[in-house]
PDB file of C-alpha atoms in Angstrom:
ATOM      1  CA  UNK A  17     -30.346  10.408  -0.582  1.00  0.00           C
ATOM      2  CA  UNK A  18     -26.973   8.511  -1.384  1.00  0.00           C
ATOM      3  CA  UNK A  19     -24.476   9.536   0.973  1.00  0.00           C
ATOM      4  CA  UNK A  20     -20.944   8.545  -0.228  1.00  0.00           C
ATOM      5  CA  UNK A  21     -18.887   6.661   1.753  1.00  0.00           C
ATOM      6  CA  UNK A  22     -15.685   8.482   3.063  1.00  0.00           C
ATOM      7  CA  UNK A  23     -13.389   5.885   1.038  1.00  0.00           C
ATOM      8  CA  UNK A  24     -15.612   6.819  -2.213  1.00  0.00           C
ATOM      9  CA  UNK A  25     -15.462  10.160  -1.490  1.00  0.00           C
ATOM     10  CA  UNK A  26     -11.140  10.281  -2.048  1.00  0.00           C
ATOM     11  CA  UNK A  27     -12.239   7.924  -5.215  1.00  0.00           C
ATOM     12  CA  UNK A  28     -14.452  10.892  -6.959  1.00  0.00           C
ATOM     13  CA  UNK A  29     -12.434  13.077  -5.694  1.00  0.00           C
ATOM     14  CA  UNK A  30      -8.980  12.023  -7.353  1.00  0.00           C
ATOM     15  CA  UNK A  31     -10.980  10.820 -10.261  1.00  0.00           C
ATOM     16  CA  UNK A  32     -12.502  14.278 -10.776  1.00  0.00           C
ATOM     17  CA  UNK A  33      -8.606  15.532 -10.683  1.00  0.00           C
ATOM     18  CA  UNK A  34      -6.865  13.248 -12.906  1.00  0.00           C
ATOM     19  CA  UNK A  35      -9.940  14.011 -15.279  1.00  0.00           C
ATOM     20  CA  UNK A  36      -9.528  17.741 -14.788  1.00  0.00           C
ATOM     21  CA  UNK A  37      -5.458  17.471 -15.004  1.00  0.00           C
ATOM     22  CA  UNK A  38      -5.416  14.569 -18.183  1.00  0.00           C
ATOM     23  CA  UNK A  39      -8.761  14.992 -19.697  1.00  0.00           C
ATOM     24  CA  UNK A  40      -9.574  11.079 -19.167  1.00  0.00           C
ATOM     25  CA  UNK A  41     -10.054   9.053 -16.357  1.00  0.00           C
ATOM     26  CA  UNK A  42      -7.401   6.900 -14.475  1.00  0.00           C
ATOM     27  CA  UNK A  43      -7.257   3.298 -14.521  1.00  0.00           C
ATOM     28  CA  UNK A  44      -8.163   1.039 -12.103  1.00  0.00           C
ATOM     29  CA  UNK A  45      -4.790   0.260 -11.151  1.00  0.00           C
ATOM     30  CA  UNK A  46      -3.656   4.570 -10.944  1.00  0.00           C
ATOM     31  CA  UNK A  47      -6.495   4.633  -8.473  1.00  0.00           C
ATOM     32  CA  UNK A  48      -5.417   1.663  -7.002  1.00  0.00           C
ATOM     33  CA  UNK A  49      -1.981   2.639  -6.339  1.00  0.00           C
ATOM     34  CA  UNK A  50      -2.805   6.475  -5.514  1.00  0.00           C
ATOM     35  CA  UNK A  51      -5.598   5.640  -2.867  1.00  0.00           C
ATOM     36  CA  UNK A  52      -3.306   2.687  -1.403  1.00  0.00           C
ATOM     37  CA  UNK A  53      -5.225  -0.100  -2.189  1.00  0.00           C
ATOM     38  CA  UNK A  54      -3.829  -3.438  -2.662  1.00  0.00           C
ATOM     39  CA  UNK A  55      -5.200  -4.362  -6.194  1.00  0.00           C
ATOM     40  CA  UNK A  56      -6.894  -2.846  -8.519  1.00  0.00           C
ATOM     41  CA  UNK A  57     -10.083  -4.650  -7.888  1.00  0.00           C
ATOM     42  CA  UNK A  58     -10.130  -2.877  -4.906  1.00  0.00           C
ATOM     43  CA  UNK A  59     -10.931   0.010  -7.194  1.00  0.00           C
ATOM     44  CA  UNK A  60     -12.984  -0.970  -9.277  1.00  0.00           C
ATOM     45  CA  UNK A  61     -15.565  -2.455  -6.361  1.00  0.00           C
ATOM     46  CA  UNK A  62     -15.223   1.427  -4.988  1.00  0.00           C
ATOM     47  CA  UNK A  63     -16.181   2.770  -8.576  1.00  0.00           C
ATOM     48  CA  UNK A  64     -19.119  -0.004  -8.688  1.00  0.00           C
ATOM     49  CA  UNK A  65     -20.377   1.608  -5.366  1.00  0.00           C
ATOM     50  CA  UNK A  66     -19.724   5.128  -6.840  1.00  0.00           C
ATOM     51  CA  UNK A  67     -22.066   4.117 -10.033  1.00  0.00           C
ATOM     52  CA  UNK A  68     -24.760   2.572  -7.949  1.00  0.00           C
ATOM     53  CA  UNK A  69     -25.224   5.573  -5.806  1.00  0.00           C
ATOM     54  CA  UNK A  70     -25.802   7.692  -9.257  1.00  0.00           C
TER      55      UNK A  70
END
């Protein structure tokens, strides 16, 4: 079983939102800056770890 992570947890969580609210998914850099992180990369390495775990 893949248990998310607490930090990928607010990631699919705020993606599912924007998704919901925009109908398409944020960038790298809206997840970035709405999760605090300091770059965008950040985000992207949390979205790797979200694709991983299926």
């Amino acid at each position: 079983m893949n248990i998310l992570t607490e930090q990928q947890g607010k990631v699919l969580e705020f993606i599912a939102g924007f998704i919901e609210k925009n109908h398409f998914p944020p960038t790298r850099t809206e997840i970035a800056d709405h999760l605090g992180f300091r770059s965008a990369n950040a985000a992207d390495e949390h979205v790797k770890g979200l694709v991983r775990k299926g």
